[in-house]
């Protein structure tokens, strides 16, 4: 180890502490007057001592230890009528004692702690805290460096500010839209909190824990806050990731703190966000268990078992991965109620848009249902963000209210990233135009494909050009021919490049399309039973949550089947590609026209696009 003042100080600290104690024990100067220990073997309580004074049996009092101990000389029948020395511990504050003693004319003698090493004592008493302070400061500085955050070590085991308390969330059920079933479930809980006597009167136990399960941004936190707001109780919240700290034991002590504070403030809501961060199946994961997490989880289980049902504390936890939670958490008496919240459907989105347009200036001719129609897959948070983006764009353009135009821009931006500037006319711009028109025309002519919403050459995010399709509402049941149509649509870009520019001119621009194509084809074979292998489920979606995607997935099939799978994928993609090429070849005249128009206008709207195609051929086209 290299020498440094810091190290010297750090090492000297424990040595000094130890030597200080040794010194205290062995070398504390023996006070000559303080011979009380040797003389007074018998003891007496302070109360008895007062009685003795009253009886007039006390003759002399010697006070030691700056008023903490007294050696008394007393005589009485209990003492065999002999003068005896007795030791009495005095309370810290006993002013009445002196008065009493003087009344009874007892001889009082106070003995200051005399000692010959007073100087050393003084030095010792000064140096010790001084070194301690320096040592501690150093320790905290060092731990700050490694922990990365200020005051990490300071909060060790105490964790004062580790959870948030809102006495009034100010959020009511009206602020939460589109998740009516979940709300109904919670209206009951609000009644529990407001009028527990209704339930206790009939012997019903109030639920302790409710687990909210749903993808991010669907309003789990919002709903939990709304319960607190409706019931008018405080809201304690902490995130699971905040439990998991670098020091073992901190998480557990945070849980303890949290429940302690909550009990003091009952009735109240405890909200644990991202509970999967602590609540994972114990003993799972690579590299053994995580002690810290398990301790925290155990503490959480203990606390939840520790309060009786009717104390008025309701624990609400949120996660988007209920499948990986430790089953102990889901047992009765813990999170035995589970409420699923899904990405909102059309009506849900409409309701959420209604909530979030309340405080915004919206052009009167804007139709929220059009926005809702354009945004399948958007969560509540996405929609809130969308309207905010639209408001920002509106303000930037110094307009008075938000129109559909701004909303459209905001949607595009959220889905595909920031808008770039279009290329100047060049060969690569033409190639991109053919690529995009290729997607668009294949999509338009196929019966089972979604409609084109617009085609654009204005780059966004990673994409150099984009073809937007109007997503269909129901994404949950998709037929085989729909998947095939999507595969063909995705192949349309590359197919157009091939036919127009020739095999050797094809570009890397299709790599993302091809990824999608392969993944769709693979799922047709291995998950949906849509190939010649038959209706077999050969792979699961995202098998092991603790290993990354794909990694460690134990597939249930033989090598022989693996070869067949690959073969089937190839066949599907090959056939789709053939058909796509045919569509492009057969419609070359329209494609050339559309490309010219696209290069000129940079964006073609879906309706216009269809109108042009209609002049040449049927939509959807029966041939394909
Ligand atoms: P989660 O906790 O599920 O990730 P949040 O509750 O934090 O989602 O939602 C973030 C924000 O999104 C909310 O503050 C709210 O503005 C908006 N939001 C989400 N879901 C809804 C909803 N169902 N109704 C209204 N607003 C919502
Ligand atoms: Mg949340
Ligand atoms: Zn493409």
Short mmCIF file of C-alpha atoms and ligand atoms in Angstrom, two decimals, residues 435-436 439 490 493-494 509-510 513, ligand 3:
data_model
loop_
_atom_site.label_atom_id
_atom_site.label_comp_id
_atom_site.label_asym_id
_atom_site.label_seq_id
_atom_site.Cartn_x
_atom_site.Cartn_y
_atom_site.Cartn_z
CA UNK A 435 -38.49 1.64 -52.54
CA UNK A 436 -41.29 3.44 -50.72
CA UNK A 439 -44.15 -0.84 -50.24
CA UNK A 490 -42.49 -5.36 -46.37
CA UNK A 493 -39.41 -1.95 -51.19
CA UNK A 494 -36.62 -4.35 -51.98
CA UNK A 509 -31.97 0.22 -47.12
CA UNK A 510 -34.10 -2.90 -46.90
CA UNK A 513 -37.75 -4.69 -43.77
ZN1 LIG B 3 -38.61 -0.36 -46.67
#
